[in-house]
Short mmCIF file of C-alpha atoms in Angstrom, two decimals:
data_model
loop_
_atom_site.label_atom_id
_atom_site.label_comp_id
_atom_site.label_asym_id
_atom_site.label_seq_id
_atom_site.Cartn_x
_atom_site.Cartn_y
_atom_site.Cartn_z
CA UNK Z 841 93.66 95.11 84.08
CA UNK Z 842 92.33 94.53 87.57
CA UNK Z 843 90.57 97.62 88.92
CA UNK Z 844 91.47 98.11 92.66
CA UNK Z 845 88.71 98.72 95.26
CA UNK Z 846 89.09 102.12 97.18
CA UNK Z 847 89.89 99.92 100.43
CA UNK Z 848 92.83 98.41 98.54
CA UNK Z 849 94.15 101.75 97.05
CA UNK Z 850 93.69 104.35 99.78
CA UNK Z 851 96.52 104.63 102.35
CA UNK Z 852 98.55 107.19 104.71
CA UNK Z 853 101.80 106.80 105.99
CA UNK Z 854 102.19 105.95 109.78
CA UNK Z 855 105.63 105.73 111.36
CA UNK Z 856 107.19 105.54 107.93
CA UNK Z 857 105.06 102.74 106.56
CA UNK Z 858 102.09 102.77 104.31
CA UNK Z 859 98.79 101.59 105.98
CA UNK Z 860 95.16 101.88 104.85
CA UNK Z 861 93.46 105.07 105.42
CA UNK Z 862 92.25 108.48 103.96
CA UNK Z 863 93.37 112.23 104.07
CA UNK Z 864 91.01 114.85 105.37
CA UNK Z 865 91.68 118.39 104.34
CA UNK Z 866 90.01 121.72 105.35
CA UNK Z 867 90.73 125.16 103.96
CA UNK Z 868 90.37 128.16 106.12
CA UNK Z 869 91.51 131.70 106.84
CA UNK Z 870 94.99 131.57 108.50
CA UNK Z 871 95.19 132.10 112.15
CA UNK Z 872 91.60 131.09 112.92
CA UNK Z 873 91.62 130.53 116.56
CA UNK Z 874 89.18 127.39 116.60
CA UNK Z 875 90.58 123.98 117.04
CA UNK Z 876 89.71 121.18 114.73
CA UNK Z 877 88.39 118.38 116.87
CA UNK Z 878 88.90 115.07 115.33
CA UNK Z 879 85.91 112.76 115.59
CA UNK Z 880 87.53 109.45 116.92
CA UNK Z 881 84.38 107.80 117.54
CA UNK Z 882 83.42 107.50 114.00
CA UNK Z 883 86.42 105.54 112.76
CA UNK Z 884 87.98 102.28 113.64
CA UNK Z 885 91.71 103.53 113.52
CA UNK Z 886 95.09 102.46 114.77
CA UNK Z 887 95.55 105.47 116.60
CA UNK Z 888 95.05 109.28 116.24
CA UNK Z 889 95.39 110.94 112.90
CA UNK Z 890 98.66 112.52 111.93
CA UNK Z 891 97.93 116.22 111.78
CA UNK Z 892 99.59 118.85 109.49
CA UNK Z 893 99.01 122.40 108.67
CA UNK Z 894 99.83 124.02 105.46
CA UNK Z 895 99.72 127.83 105.05
CA UNK Z 896 100.42 130.99 103.22
CA UNK Z 897 99.94 134.64 104.05
CA UNK Z 898 96.00 134.39 104.22
CA UNK Z 899 95.11 130.78 104.34
CA UNK Z 900 95.83 127.57 105.78
CA UNK Z 901 94.89 123.96 105.05
CA UNK Z 902 94.34 121.54 108.05
CA UNK Z 903 95.22 117.93 107.19
CA UNK Z 904 94.41 114.76 109.13
CA UNK Z 905 96.09 111.46 107.87
CA UNK Z 906 93.66 108.93 109.00
CA UNK Z 907 94.88 105.25 109.56
CA UNK Z 908 92.27 102.77 109.37
CA UNK Z 909 92.21 99.36 111.07
CA UNK Z 910 88.96 98.42 109.49
CA UNK Z 911 87.16 100.04 106.69
CA UNK Z 912 83.43 101.02 107.33
CA UNK Z 913 80.72 99.68 104.90
CA UNK Z 914 79.19 102.16 102.37
CA UNK Z 915 76.53 103.60 104.54
CA UNK Z 916 78.58 103.94 107.66
CA UNK Z 917 81.55 105.38 105.49
CA UNK Z 918 79.34 108.33 104.33
CA UNK Z 919 78.27 108.92 107.92
CA UNK Z 920 81.80 108.99 109.10
CA UNK Z 921 83.00 111.35 106.15
CA UNK Z 922 80.23 113.79 106.91
CA UNK Z 923 81.11 113.68 110.60
CA UNK Z 924 84.77 114.25 110.07
CA UNK Z 925 84.45 116.94 107.43
CA UNK Z 926 81.77 118.59 109.68
CA UNK Z 927 84.49 118.90 112.26
CA UNK Z 928 86.66 120.69 109.77
CA UNK Z 929 83.97 123.11 108.81
CA UNK Z 930 83.19 123.64 112.65
CA UNK Z 931 86.90 124.74 112.93
CA UNK Z 932 86.35 127.47 110.44
CA UNK Z 933 87.05 125.79 107.13
CA UNK Z 934 85.14 126.97 104.12
CA UNK Z 935 85.73 123.81 102.44
CA UNK Z 936 86.66 120.19 103.59
CA UNK Z 937 87.47 117.36 101.37
CA UNK Z 938 88.98 113.81 101.26
CA UNK Z 939 91.81 112.77 98.95
CA UNK Z 940 94.49 110.08 98.94
CA UNK Z 941 98.09 109.62 99.09
CA UNK Z 942 99.78 110.38 95.82
CA UNK Z 943 96.96 112.40 94.46
CA UNK Z 944 97.85 115.86 93.15
CA UNK Z 945 97.61 118.53 95.83
CA UNK Z 946 98.23 122.15 94.98
CA UNK Z 947 98.76 125.02 97.18
CA UNK Z 948 96.77 128.28 96.63
CA UNK Z 949 96.72 130.00 94.23
CA UNK Z 950 96.21 126.72 92.24
CA UNK Z 951 94.13 124.78 94.94
CA UNK Z 952 90.94 123.38 93.23
CA UNK Z 953 92.14 124.42 89.63
CA UNK Z 954 91.20 121.37 87.72
CA UNK Z 955 94.44 121.80 85.65
CA UNK Z 956 96.11 120.89 88.88
CA UNK Z 957 93.90 118.96 90.88
CA UNK Z 958 91.68 116.95 88.52
CA UNK Z 959 90.81 113.57 89.81
CA UNK Z 960 92.01 114.51 93.43
CA UNK Z 961 88.70 115.20 95.29
CA UNK Z 962 87.07 111.94 96.48
CA UNK Z 963 84.26 113.53 98.93
CA UNK Z 964 83.74 117.15 99.85
CA UNK Z 965 81.66 119.35 101.92
CA UNK Z 966 81.42 123.20 102.28
CA UNK Z 967 80.26 125.49 105.05
CA UNK Z 968 76.76 125.71 103.71
CA UNK Z 969 76.48 121.92 104.49
CA UNK Z 970 76.46 120.80 100.91
CA UNK Z 971 78.58 117.89 100.11
CA UNK Z 972 79.35 114.61 98.31
CA UNK Z 973 80.04 111.67 100.54
CA UNK Z 974 79.66 108.69 98.27
CA UNK Z 975 83.13 107.18 98.74
CA UNK Z 976 82.44 103.27 98.73
CA UNK Z 977 85.43 101.27 100.07
CA UNK Z 978 84.26 98.47 98.24
CA UNK Z 979 83.91 100.12 94.82
CA UNK Z 980 86.96 101.53 92.58
CA UNK Z 981 88.10 105.31 93.28
CA UNK Z 982 85.75 107.67 91.84
CA UNK Z 983 86.93 111.26 92.09
CA UNK Z 984 84.25 114.06 91.74
CA UNK Z 985 84.15 115.78 88.23
CA UNK Z 986 86.20 118.62 87.13
CA UNK Z 987 83.09 120.73 87.31
CA UNK Z 988 82.77 119.94 91.09
CA UNK Z 989 86.52 120.76 91.60
CA UNK Z 990 85.89 124.12 89.86
CA UNK Z 991 82.91 124.84 91.91
CA UNK Z 992 85.06 124.26 95.08
CA UNK Z 993 87.35 126.82 93.71
CA UNK Z 994 84.71 129.35 93.02
CA UNK Z 995 83.13 128.71 96.45
CA UNK Z 996 86.47 129.19 98.09
CA UNK Z 997 87.38 132.23 96.28
CA UNK Z 998 89.80 134.64 98.35
CA UNK Z 999 91.60 131.66 99.87
CA UNK Z 1000 91.95 129.06 97.19
CA UNK Z 1001 93.20 131.47 94.65
CA UNK Z 1002 95.56 133.50 96.59
CA UNK Z 1003 99.27 132.91 97.53
#
């Protein structure tokens, strides 16, 4: 069986068509007035990302579906991921992460529950500045471990685990 490189497997939908890209999420308190400013200077895209906001009573998840024209090399990819997730954090997000189209996403109270989102987080950052940015477009997709997903759940307690 042939193993796909991340660049061959990661995609977003743009105008009804699947194109290369990534999904960047951020979890924050609902109604935070700060605006999430997308860092267009760090990506070679086919336009602005599609933006979505998912929400419950106390939480909201911001989402950028970023369509890529050209994949950066590993070192540049890590820098672009850090810059992008930093912008999510700057907008009040407690945790930001990267996932792919078709990977499980669960609304709170199941957000970051390994039983629901195992193998769904490809890169992450929290508002303390810690993170994992090692998503190499030329290697197979390698989600973070269930232990890391569980630690993101604990770190975002009060948002990830409430309806």
